[in-house]
Every structure is written in structure tokens, then in C-alpha cells.
mmCIF file of C-alpha atoms in Angstrom:
data_model
loop_
_atom_site.group_PDB
_atom_site.id
_atom_site.type_symbol
_atom_site.label_atom_id
_atom_site.label_comp_id
_atom_site.label_asym_id
_atom_site.label_seq_id
_atom_site.Cartn_x
_atom_site.Cartn_y
_atom_site.Cartn_z
ATOM 1 C CA MET A 1 15.931 -36.068 -14.970
ATOM 2 C CA ASN A 2 15.486 -33.655 -17.887
ATOM 3 C CA LEU A 3 17.243 -30.293 -18.189
ATOM 4 C CA VAL A 4 14.313 -28.234 -16.904
ATOM 5 C CA ASP A 5 13.933 -30.326 -13.757
ATOM 6 C CA GLN A 6 17.672 -30.359 -13.159
ATOM 7 C CA LEU A 7 17.890 -26.597 -13.412
ATOM 8 C CA ARG A 8 14.903 -26.132 -11.132
ATOM 9 C CA GLU A 9 16.643 -28.209 -8.487
ATOM 10 C CA ILE A 10 20.036 -26.554 -8.949
ATOM 11 C CA LEU A 11 18.709 -23.002 -9.019
ATOM 12 C CA ALA A 12 16.669 -23.606 -5.877
ATOM 13 C CA ASN A 13 19.969 -23.801 -3.995
ATOM 14 C CA GLU A 14 20.411 -20.519 -2.136
ATOM 15 C CA SER A 15 24.097 -20.309 -3.067
ATOM 16 C CA ILE A 16 23.526 -20.220 -6.833
ATOM 17 C CA LEU A 17 21.603 -17.004 -7.441
ATOM 18 C CA PRO A 18 21.806 -13.659 -5.611
ATOM 19 C CA ASP A 19 18.757 -12.487 -3.681
ATOM 20 C CA ASP A 20 19.334 -8.867 -4.709
ATOM 21 C CA PRO A 21 18.184 -8.022 -8.268
ATOM 22 C CA ASN A 22 20.830 -5.292 -8.362
ATOM 23 C CA SER A 23 23.456 -8.052 -8.142
ATOM 24 C CA ALA A 24 21.838 -10.205 -10.830
ATOM 25 C CA LYS A 25 24.130 -12.683 -12.593
ATOM 26 C CA SER A 26 24.504 -12.580 -16.350
ATOM 27 C CA GLY A 27 23.560 -15.600 -18.416
ATOM 28 C CA THR A 28 27.240 -16.241 -19.127
ATOM 29 C CA ASP A 29 28.151 -16.256 -15.432
ATOM 30 C CA LEU A 30 25.228 -18.521 -14.632
ATOM 31 C CA LEU A 31 26.302 -20.968 -17.349
ATOM 32 C CA GLU A 32 29.708 -21.344 -15.728
ATOM 33 C CA ILE A 33 28.134 -21.996 -12.332
ATOM 34 C CA VAL A 34 25.506 -24.586 -13.298
ATOM 35 C CA ARG A 35 27.337 -26.536 -16.018
ATOM 36 C CA PRO A 36 29.490 -28.603 -13.604
ATOM 37 C CA LEU A 37 26.355 -29.480 -11.616
ATOM 38 C CA LEU A 38 24.415 -30.921 -14.561
ATOM 39 C CA ASN A 39 24.101 -34.566 -15.533
ATOM 40 C CA GLY A 40 24.553 -34.683 -19.285
ATOM 41 C CA THR A 41 25.965 -32.372 -21.922
ATOM 42 C CA TYR A 42 23.941 -29.378 -23.069
ATOM 43 C CA SER A 43 24.768 -26.553 -25.458
ATOM 44 C CA ASP A 44 25.034 -22.940 -24.310
ATOM 45 C CA ASN A 45 21.963 -22.096 -26.360
ATOM 46 C CA SER A 46 19.916 -24.825 -24.671
ATOM 47 C CA LEU A 47 20.905 -23.585 -21.234
ATOM 48 C CA ARG A 48 20.248 -19.934 -22.066
ATOM 49 C CA GLN A 49 16.866 -20.783 -23.541
ATOM 50 C CA THR A 50 15.934 -22.800 -20.459
ATOM 51 C CA PHE A 51 17.010 -19.953 -18.163
ATOM 52 C CA SER A 52 14.691 -17.680 -20.126
ATOM 53 C CA VAL A 53 11.785 -20.137 -20.035
ATOM 54 C CA LEU A 54 12.140 -20.733 -16.304
ATOM 55 C CA SER A 55 12.383 -17.017 -15.530
ATOM 56 C CA ALA A 56 8.962 -16.598 -17.178
ATOM 57 C CA ASP A 57 7.485 -19.320 -14.946
ATOM 58 C CA PRO A 58 6.172 -17.777 -11.705
ATOM 59 C CA THR A 59 6.674 -21.089 -9.842
ATOM 60 C CA SER A 60 10.394 -21.313 -10.634
ATOM 61 C CA PRO A 61 13.273 -20.154 -8.404
ATOM 62 C CA ILE A 62 14.863 -17.971 -11.094
ATOM 63 C CA ALA A 63 13.703 -14.490 -12.088
ATOM 64 C CA ARG A 64 15.022 -12.039 -14.653
ATOM 65 C CA ALA A 65 15.840 -8.575 -13.355
ATOM 66 C CA GLU A 66 13.567 -5.812 -14.653
ATOM 67 C CA ARG A 67 16.282 -3.163 -14.325
ATOM 68 C CA GLY A 68 19.372 -3.945 -16.351
ATOM 69 C CA TYR A 69 19.889 -7.567 -17.327
ATOM 70 C CA GLY A 70 20.619 -10.781 -15.485
ATOM 71 C CA TYR A 71 19.060 -13.340 -13.200
ATOM 72 C CA TYR A 72 18.405 -13.442 -9.474
ATOM 73 C CA ARG A 73 16.631 -15.700 -6.982
ATOM 74 C CA ARG A 74 12.884 -15.193 -6.972
ATOM 75 C CA PRO A 75 11.678 -14.591 -3.398
ATOM 76 C CA THR A 76 9.898 -17.624 -2.003
ATOM 77 C CA ASN A 77 6.793 -15.594 -1.179
ATOM 78 C CA GLN A 78 6.484 -14.537 -4.824
ATOM 79 C CA ARG A 79 6.458 -18.012 -6.324
ATOM 80 C CA ALA A 80 2.913 -18.347 -7.534
ATOM 81 C CA SER A 81 0.821 -21.425 -6.978
ATOM 82 C CA ILE A 82 -2.776 -22.087 -7.891
ATOM 83 C CA ALA A 83 -3.378 -22.976 -4.267
ATOM 84 C CA ASP A 84 -1.830 -19.747 -2.969
ATOM 85 C CA SER A 85 -4.128 -17.513 -0.939
ATOM 86 C CA VAL A 86 -3.955 -13.763 -1.392
ATOM 87 C CA GLN A 87 -5.475 -13.182 2.007
ATOM 88 C CA ALA A 88 -3.221 -12.106 4.846
ATOM 89 C CA SER A 89 -2.769 -14.687 7.593
ATOM 90 C CA PRO A 90 -4.556 -14.144 10.921
ATOM 91 C CA GLU A 91 -1.135 -13.639 12.502
ATOM 92 C CA ALA A 92 -0.264 -10.879 10.015
ATOM 93 C CA LYS A 93 -3.608 -9.144 10.540
ATOM 94 C CA THR A 94 -3.145 -9.266 14.316
ATOM 95 C CA GLN A 95 0.357 -7.845 14.006
ATOM 96 C CA GLU A 96 -0.882 -4.927 11.879
ATOM 97 C CA ALA A 97 -3.678 -4.176 14.339
ATOM 98 C CA GLU A 98 -1.163 -4.106 17.172
ATOM 99 C CA LEU A 99 1.042 -1.671 15.293
ATOM 100 C CA GLY A 100 -1.778 0.843 15.075
ATOM 101 C CA ARG A 101 -3.030 2.260 11.832
ATOM 102 C CA GLU A 102 -0.669 5.242 11.785
ATOM 103 C CA ASN A 103 2.336 2.931 11.916
ATOM 104 C CA GLN A 104 1.181 0.595 9.181
ATOM 105 C CA ARG A 105 3.207 0.658 5.996
ATOM 106 C CA GLU A 106 0.124 1.383 3.909
ATOM 107 C CA GLU A 107 -0.714 4.520 5.879
ATOM 108 C CA LYS A 108 2.864 5.768 5.889
ATOM 109 C CA PHE A 109 3.069 5.337 2.132
ATOM 110 C CA ARG A 110 -0.247 7.103 1.634
ATOM 111 C CA ALA A 111 0.917 10.050 3.759
ATOM 112 C CA PHE A 112 4.175 10.219 1.797
ATOM 113 C CA TYR A 113 2.479 9.896 -1.579
ATOM 114 C CA LEU A 114 -0.185 12.533 -1.002
ATOM 115 C CA ARG A 115 2.301 15.040 0.346
ATOM 116 C CA ARG A 116 4.668 14.385 -2.534
ATOM 117 C CA LEU A 117 1.906 15.206 -5.014
ATOM 118 C CA ARG A 118 1.626 18.684 -3.523
ATOM 119 C CA LEU A 119 5.234 19.354 -4.505
ATOM 120 C CA ASP A 120 4.061 19.062 -8.132
ATOM 121 C CA ASN A 121 1.131 21.495 -7.695
ATOM 122 C CA LEU A 122 -1.399 18.682 -7.595
ATOM 123 C CA PHE A 123 -4.337 18.597 -5.200
ATOM 124 C CA PRO A 124 -4.840 15.203 -3.551
ATOM 125 C CA VAL A 125 -7.777 14.051 -1.444
ATOM 126 C CA ARG A 126 -7.477 11.173 0.976
ATOM 127 C CA ILE A 127 -10.380 8.700 0.770
ATOM 128 C CA ASP A 128 -10.971 6.617 3.872
ATOM 129 C CA HIS A 129 -12.915 3.433 3.170
ATOM 130 C CA VAL A 130 -14.061 3.061 6.769
ATOM 131 C CA THR A 131 -16.031 6.324 6.671
ATOM 132 C CA ALA A 132 -18.388 5.072 3.953
ATOM 133 C CA LEU A 133 -21.949 4.044 4.774
ATOM 134 C CA ARG A 134 -22.136 0.522 6.107
ATOM 135 C CA GLN A 135 -23.587 -1.916 3.616
ATOM 136 C CA GLN A 136 -24.154 -5.635 3.420
ATOM 137 C CA ALA A 137 -20.842 -7.480 3.161
ATOM 138 C CA GLY A 138 -19.422 -7.266 -0.346
ATOM 139 C CA VAL A 139 -21.607 -4.410 -1.620
ATOM 140 C CA ASN A 140 -18.870 -1.787 -1.337
ATOM 141 C CA LYS A 141 -15.921 -4.087 -1.997
ATOM 142 C CA TRP A 142 -13.431 -2.470 -4.410
ATOM 143 C CA LYS A 143 -15.667 0.583 -4.652
ATOM 144 C CA PHE A 144 -13.499 3.342 -3.181
ATOM 145 C CA PRO A 145 -9.927 4.314 -4.100
ATOM 146 C CA ASP A 146 -7.282 5.288 -1.560
ATOM 147 C CA ALA A 147 -6.994 8.801 -2.953
ATOM 148 C CA VAL A 148 -8.222 11.120 -5.688
ATOM 149 C CA VAL A 149 -5.936 13.674 -7.327
ATOM 150 C CA LEU A 150 -7.269 16.938 -8.770
ATOM 151 C CA THR A 151 -5.176 18.416 -11.588
ATOM 152 C CA TRP A 152 -6.004 21.921 -12.807
ATOM 153 C CA ASP A 153 -5.425 22.473 -16.532
ATOM 154 C CA VAL A 154 -5.864 26.249 -16.274
ATOM 155 C CA GLY A 155 -3.303 27.564 -13.830
ATOM 156 C CA GLU A 156 0.320 28.082 -12.927
ATOM 157 C CA SER A 157 2.592 28.420 -9.910
ATOM 158 C CA SER A 158 2.879 31.794 -8.231
ATOM 159 C CA GLU A 159 4.617 33.190 -5.165
ATOM 160 C CA THR A 160 1.494 32.522 -3.128
ATOM 161 C CA GLY A 161 0.970 29.009 -4.459
ATOM 162 C CA PHE A 162 -0.935 27.665 -7.435
ATOM 163 C CA ALA A 163 -3.232 30.216 -9.106
ATOM 164 C CA LEU A 164 -6.004 29.543 -11.598
ATOM 165 C CA ASP A 165 -5.866 31.404 -14.901
ATOM 166 C CA GLN A 166 -9.162 33.292 -14.904
ATOM 167 C CA ALA A 167 -9.196 33.919 -18.655
ATOM 168 C CA ALA A 168 -8.516 30.286 -19.503
ATOM 169 C CA LEU A 169 -11.101 29.221 -16.946
ATOM 170 C CA GLU A 170 -13.766 31.379 -18.601
ATOM 171 C CA VAL A 171 -12.849 30.078 -22.053
ATOM 172 C CA ARG A 172 -13.165 26.487 -20.886
ATOM 173 C CA ARG A 173 -16.504 27.239 -19.301
ATOM 174 C CA GLY A 174 -17.708 28.915 -22.470
ATOM 175 C CA LEU A 175 -16.734 25.891 -24.538
ATOM 176 C CA GLY A 176 -18.331 23.497 -22.079
ATOM 177 C CA GLU A 177 -14.978 21.867 -21.298
ATOM 178 C CA GLN A 178 -13.864 20.787 -17.854
ATOM 179 C CA PRO A 179 -10.819 22.775 -16.666
ATOM 180 C CA PHE A 180 -9.599 19.944 -14.437
ATOM 181 C CA ARG A 181 -8.861 16.232 -14.356
ATOM 182 C CA LEU A 182 -9.538 13.697 -11.617
ATOM 183 C CA THR A 183 -7.302 10.667 -11.144
ATOM 184 C CA SER A 184 -8.434 7.774 -8.978
ATOM 185 C CA VAL A 185 -5.458 6.240 -7.149
ATOM 186 C CA GLU A 186 -5.057 2.805 -5.584
ATOM 187 C CA LEU A 187 -1.999 2.512 -3.310
ATOM 188 C CA LYS A 188 -0.178 -0.715 -2.477
ATOM 189 C CA VAL A 189 2.981 -1.439 -0.508
ATOM 190 C CA ASP A 190 4.167 -4.063 -2.986
ATOM 191 C CA LEU A 191 2.958 -6.569 -5.556
ATOM 192 C CA SER A 192 3.848 -10.194 -6.099
ATOM 193 C CA LEU A 193 2.998 -12.799 -8.696
ATOM 194 C CA THR A 194 0.276 -14.069 -6.369
ATOM 195 C CA THR A 195 -1.353 -10.689 -5.712
ATOM 196 C CA PHE A 196 -0.856 -8.448 -8.731
ATOM 197 C CA ARG A 197 -4.032 -9.416 -10.600
ATOM 198 C CA GLU A 198 -6.262 -8.922 -7.575
ATOM 199 C CA TYR A 199 -4.687 -5.550 -6.783
ATOM 200 C CA PHE A 200 -4.793 -4.434 -10.402
ATOM 201 C CA PHE A 201 -8.478 -5.228 -10.854
ATOM 202 C CA GLN A 202 -9.256 -3.631 -7.512
ATOM 203 C CA CYS A 203 -7.818 -0.463 -9.050
ATOM 204 C CA VAL A 204 -9.869 -0.954 -12.214
ATOM 205 C CA SER A 205 -13.060 -1.496 -10.223
ATOM 206 C CA ASN A 206 -12.784 1.621 -8.075
ATOM 207 C CA SER A 207 -11.538 4.043 -10.728
ATOM 208 C CA MET A 208 -13.684 3.834 -13.852
ATOM 209 C CA TRP A 209 -15.685 6.899 -12.792
ATOM 210 C CA ALA A 210 -12.629 9.180 -13.057
ATOM 211 C CA HIS A 211 -10.734 10.725 -15.956
ATOM 212 C CA SER A 212 -7.827 8.363 -15.288
ATOM 213 C CA SER A 213 -6.758 5.439 -13.112
ATOM 214 C CA LEU A 214 -3.450 4.929 -11.315
ATOM 215 C CA LEU A 215 -1.970 2.060 -9.326
ATOM 216 C CA ALA A 216 0.949 3.377 -7.237
ATOM 217 C CA ILE A 217 3.289 0.926 -5.502
ATOM 218 C CA ALA A 218 5.707 1.778 -2.698
ATOM 219 C CA CYS A 219 8.267 -0.940 -3.426
ATOM 220 C CA PRO A 220 9.970 -1.374 -6.816
ATOM 221 C CA VAL A 221 8.859 -4.030 -9.311
ATOM 222 C CA LEU A 222 12.123 -5.894 -9.877
ATOM 223 C CA ASP A 223 10.895 -9.121 -11.473
ATOM 224 C CA ALA A 224 10.753 -8.784 -15.270
ATOM 225 C CA LEU A 225 7.921 -11.323 -15.497
ATOM 226 C CA LEU A 226 5.822 -9.331 -13.040
ATOM 227 C CA ALA A 227 6.657 -6.043 -14.781
ATOM 228 C CA ASN A 228 5.672 -7.440 -18.182
ATOM 229 C CA GLU A 229 2.367 -8.748 -16.840
ATOM 230 C CA LEU A 230 1.626 -5.337 -15.340
ATOM 231 C CA ARG A 231 2.484 -3.594 -18.619
ATOM 232 C CA ARG A 232 0.145 -5.908 -20.492
ATOM 233 C CA LEU A 233 -2.726 -5.271 -18.087
ATOM 234 C CA GLY A 234 -2.068 -1.542 -17.794
ATOM 235 C CA THR A 235 -2.016 -1.117 -21.555
ATOM 236 C CA SER A 236 -5.150 -3.215 -22.086
ATOM 237 C CA TYR A 237 -7.214 -1.393 -19.454
ATOM 238 C CA GLY A 238 -5.701 2.076 -19.742
ATOM 239 C CA VAL A 239 -4.429 2.085 -16.153
ATOM 240 C CA GLY A 240 -1.290 3.967 -15.184
ATOM 241 C CA ILE A 241 1.131 2.039 -12.961
ATOM 242 C CA SER A 242 4.113 3.483 -11.119
ATOM 243 C CA ALA A 243 6.486 2.223 -8.433
ATOM 244 C CA PHE A 244 8.799 3.861 -5.921
ATOM 245 C CA ASP A 245 12.059 2.587 -4.398
ATOM 246 C CA PHE A 246 10.989 1.914 -0.814
ATOM 247 C CA THR A 247 11.759 -1.350 0.916
ATOM 248 C CA ARG A 248 9.475 -2.706 3.608
ATOM 249 C CA GLU A 249 12.201 -1.998 6.145
ATOM 250 C CA GLN A 250 12.454 1.633 5.032
ATOM 251 C CA LEU A 251 8.699 2.045 5.395
ATOM 252 C CA ASP A 252 8.914 0.599 8.897
ATOM 253 C CA GLU A 253 11.600 3.150 9.768
ATOM 254 C CA LEU A 254 9.508 6.122 8.632
ATOM 255 C CA PRO A 255 7.736 8.139 11.339
ATOM 256 C CA PRO A 256 3.979 7.631 11.842
ATOM 257 C CA ALA A 257 1.712 8.866 9.050
ATOM 258 C CA SER A 258 0.650 11.992 10.953
ATOM 259 C CA LYS A 259 4.299 12.954 11.476
ATOM 260 C CA ILE A 260 4.974 12.619 7.749
ATOM 261 C CA VAL A 261 2.074 14.962 7.057
ATOM 262 C CA SER A 262 3.319 17.558 9.533
ATOM 263 C CA MET A 263 7.106 17.332 9.169
ATOM 264 C CA PRO A 264 8.913 20.526 8.054
ATOM 265 C CA ASP A 265 8.982 21.102 4.295
ATOM 266 C CA SER A 266 12.772 20.829 4.161
ATOM 267 C CA ASP A 267 12.739 17.452 5.904
ATOM 268 C CA PHE A 268 10.026 16.094 3.656
ATOM 269 C CA GLU A 269 11.705 17.345 0.494
ATOM 270 C CA ALA A 270 14.892 15.561 1.577
ATOM 271 C CA LEU A 271 12.889 12.359 2.073
ATOM 272 C CA ALA A 272 11.115 12.736 -1.277
ATOM 273 C CA ALA A 273 14.422 13.377 -3.069
ATOM 274 C CA LYS A 274 15.612 9.893 -2.109
ATOM 275 C CA GLN A 275 12.693 8.245 -3.865
ATOM 276 C CA ARG A 276 12.626 7.647 -7.593
ATOM 277 C CA GLU A 277 9.244 7.006 -9.204
ATOM 278 C CA THR A 278 9.365 4.566 -12.111
ATOM 279 C CA THR A 279 6.515 4.579 -14.627
ATOM 280 C CA ILE A 280 5.517 1.082 -15.737
ATOM 281 C CA THR A 281 2.549 2.210 -17.847
ATOM 282 C CA SER A 282 1.273 5.720 -18.508
ATOM 283 C CA GLY A 283 -2.435 4.953 -18.609
ATOM 284 C CA ALA A 284 -5.132 6.538 -20.748
ATOM 285 C CA LEU A 285 -7.254 9.644 -20.265
ATOM 286 C CA ARG A 286 -11.037 9.342 -20.465
ATOM 287 C CA SER A 287 -12.812 12.367 -21.887
ATOM 288 C CA GLN A 288 -15.733 12.410 -19.444
ATOM 289 C CA LEU A 289 -16.486 11.621 -15.836
ATOM 290 C CA ASP A 290 -19.069 8.914 -15.117
ATOM 291 C CA TRP A 291 -21.619 11.069 -13.312
ATOM 292 C CA GLU A 292 -24.033 8.220 -12.610
ATOM 293 C CA HIS A 293 -21.254 6.358 -10.817
ATOM 294 C CA ILE A 294 -20.196 9.548 -9.018
ATOM 295 C CA LYS A 295 -23.766 10.127 -7.827
ATOM 296 C CA ASP A 296 -23.678 6.777 -6.038
ATOM 297 C CA LEU A 297 -20.198 7.418 -4.582
ATOM 298 C CA LYS A 298 -21.366 10.753 -3.149
ATOM 299 C CA VAL A 299 -24.282 9.029 -1.422
ATOM 300 C CA GLN A 300 -22.071 6.282 0.006
ATOM 301 C CA SER A 301 -19.127 8.466 1.099
ATOM 302 C CA TYR A 302 -19.248 11.967 2.571
ATOM 303 C CA GLU A 303 -15.630 12.408 1.449
ATOM 304 C CA PHE A 304 -16.721 12.145 -2.177
ATOM 305 C CA SER A 305 -19.538 14.589 -1.511
ATOM 306 C CA ASP A 306 -17.081 17.011 0.117
ATOM 307 C CA MET A 307 -14.679 16.595 -2.768
ATOM 308 C CA PHE A 308 -17.151 17.718 -5.405
ATOM 309 C CA ALA A 309 -18.379 20.564 -3.198
ATOM 310 C CA TRP A 310 -14.721 21.632 -2.918
ATOM 311 C CA ILE A 311 -14.234 21.589 -6.690
ATOM 312 C CA ALA A 312 -17.447 23.570 -7.170
ATOM 313 C CA ARG A 313 -16.241 26.193 -4.672
ATOM 314 C CA CYS A 314 -12.877 26.471 -6.443
ATOM 315 C CA LEU A 315 -14.679 27.071 -9.735
ATOM 316 C CA LYS A 316 -17.076 29.561 -8.175
ATOM 317 C CA ASP A 317 -14.317 31.601 -6.516
ATOM 318 C CA GLY A 318 -11.779 31.070 -9.278
ATOM 319 C CA LYS A 319 -9.249 29.898 -6.686
ATOM 320 C CA ALA A 320 -7.302 26.664 -6.317
ATOM 321 C CA TYR A 321 -8.014 25.867 -2.672
ATOM 322 C CA THR A 322 -6.571 22.742 -1.128
ATOM 323 C CA ILE A 323 -9.203 20.408 0.279
ATOM 324 C CA GLU A 324 -8.011 21.319 3.798
ATOM 325 C CA ASN A 325 -8.337 25.049 3.124
ATOM 326 C CA TYR A 326 -11.807 24.555 1.692
ATOM 327 C CA LEU A 327 -13.013 22.560 4.706
ATOM 328 C CA SER A 328 -11.605 25.187 7.089
ATOM 329 C CA LEU A 329 -13.297 27.950 5.099
ATOM 330 C CA ARG A 330 -16.593 26.077 5.133
ATOM 331 C CA ASN A 331 -16.407 25.561 8.901
ATOM 332 C CA ILE A 332 -15.657 29.256 9.495
ATOM 333 C CA GLU A 333 -18.583 30.301 7.306
ATOM 334 C CA ALA A 334 -20.892 27.830 9.051
ATOM 335 C CA ALA A 335 -19.846 29.124 12.477
ATOM 336 C CA SER A 336 -20.323 32.769 11.506
ATOM 337 C CA GLY A 337 -23.595 32.170 9.701
#
């Protein structure tokens, strides 16, 4: 048996490598552990090189830690195989349905993420795929993001919230420049070597209409191979990628999505303070919106139509309304009119 095959077999033993990337073993420590288990004599350089080669192989049991340096045991469910299916099992789908949508990890993360954006004076809009017009199967696949974030380039924080700078707004209008940016956001609980390409290109597909694209992940990307692949894709396609520090268990322990939205500011700020957001790629800014694409999105989804009506009202009034405030204002005006 050659060195590569020997190491694959040895490293597959659960007692050799730690499961936690934060406890990753250095190459030197790993040398001392595996050398007595090998048949044959191999130099340190040969072993180190093979560790490195195997850690870059998504089917191998060894992974290199993205944070810091060292090796850990690649989770079994992240070992890629050509035959792997990215579709959730029927059992998993049934379990999620039983939990109820508000208790699903995806919805909890979305509630957390959108509320966290508000702390930075950003204006997020939730996009619900199920509210779009029904089409033939596949027509609207990968068409809608999970959220859109409005960023005003002509304002600042005030005691009453975020206020638009009227003078700067008029200058931008006079120059024909947009005073805002729209970021299309795809949210995922976690990525693996079997799912990252599908999830990444889902983000690409549903975001090219916007000024920028972002893939936000609840759980950290700890595998260096996975992180490098994401950097390569993000850089090539101009997509921003960021990850938080949640574990699946922590997401399960969070209150339902509606409770996250309504919890007191102090409680939410304490929750948000525990989460560090790591930027994997920064993404690129496109100079113009794709209005032809947007026209179709507005027809297919009333939420997109409402979103652009909201932005138009903000520009008309010179005020940075939240989407919720705008919808309330519109309902009041409709009732009184």
C-alpha cells in the first residue's frame, strides 16, 4: 500500500484527528502520531506534502483549518463524492415541515440577519419566494433572493434615526446618479464541499439585477479547501461572501423567527454581540441596476413591486422610511382616501 492510501486509512481513524477545527493538530504533532503506524520509512517532507495534498482532496478524511493552522477531521457529511446528492432526504424535509417554518434554522437566521443589518443603519427587505406568482416548475428557480438591502449613500444617523441629506440628494439627482445601492442577499445555514457550488450559483442567478451580490452563511467556514474555493468563485464572479459563528445547535436554541424580530433591543444587541461576521470575499459593485430584469421581478413578485414603490416614496419625501413604516403609511393613506 502506498503512502497516500496508508494515510487515508490511518487518518480515517476517529482517534487520530480532532473533530473541532479550533483544536487542529500541527503538522509536527501529526507526524509523531502517524509515523509509528506506517509501513515503510518516509521523510518528514514526504509526510508533510502528503498531508497537504490530502487536505486539498474533498474525499479525504483530513482537512486544513481555515482559521490558524493545523489539521482536523473532515466531517463525514462534507466528504464530496460525484454520486453525492445535494437534495435533502425525504426524512429531513418531513422533519423541517414538522418543526414549522418559524422554528427552522433558515428562518431564524434570516430574522437575525435582517435585524442585525438595522443596527448598521441599513434597510433590509425580506423576500418570500412562496408569495411569487405560480409558474411552471423550474421557471422561477433561483430567481428570487432571500433579502434585499437598501443602503443610502446620502445620509447620516440622527437622534430620530437615519436621516437623508437633502442637499446631497439634490446634487445626486441633478447629476443623474443614484443616491442608493441595492444588495441582493442569499442566506444559507451552512455550506459543504457537496453543496457550495450549487448555493453559490443560486446566489449568482438571483442577484445579477442588483448593484451587488452577497452570500451570507450562518455557520463558519472552517475548512481551508472550502474557503479557498469560495474565494476563487467570489473573486471571479464579484460576489461577496461572509460567514457568522453560529452552530446548528445554537440556531436550534434560538427563539422562533417572530420572537427574534420582536425581542427587546437590549436582548437582541446582546445576541448580535456574540456573533462575529467573517468576510471571505468583498464582492464587486456594479454601476447600474438591470432594469429589464427588475421589470420582470416586479411582475412576478409583489414584494419587489412594493420595494421599488417604497424607494420612490423615500426619494419623493426625502425621508429614509423603513419598508414597514412605508407599508403602514400607505395603508393609512389608502384607508383615509
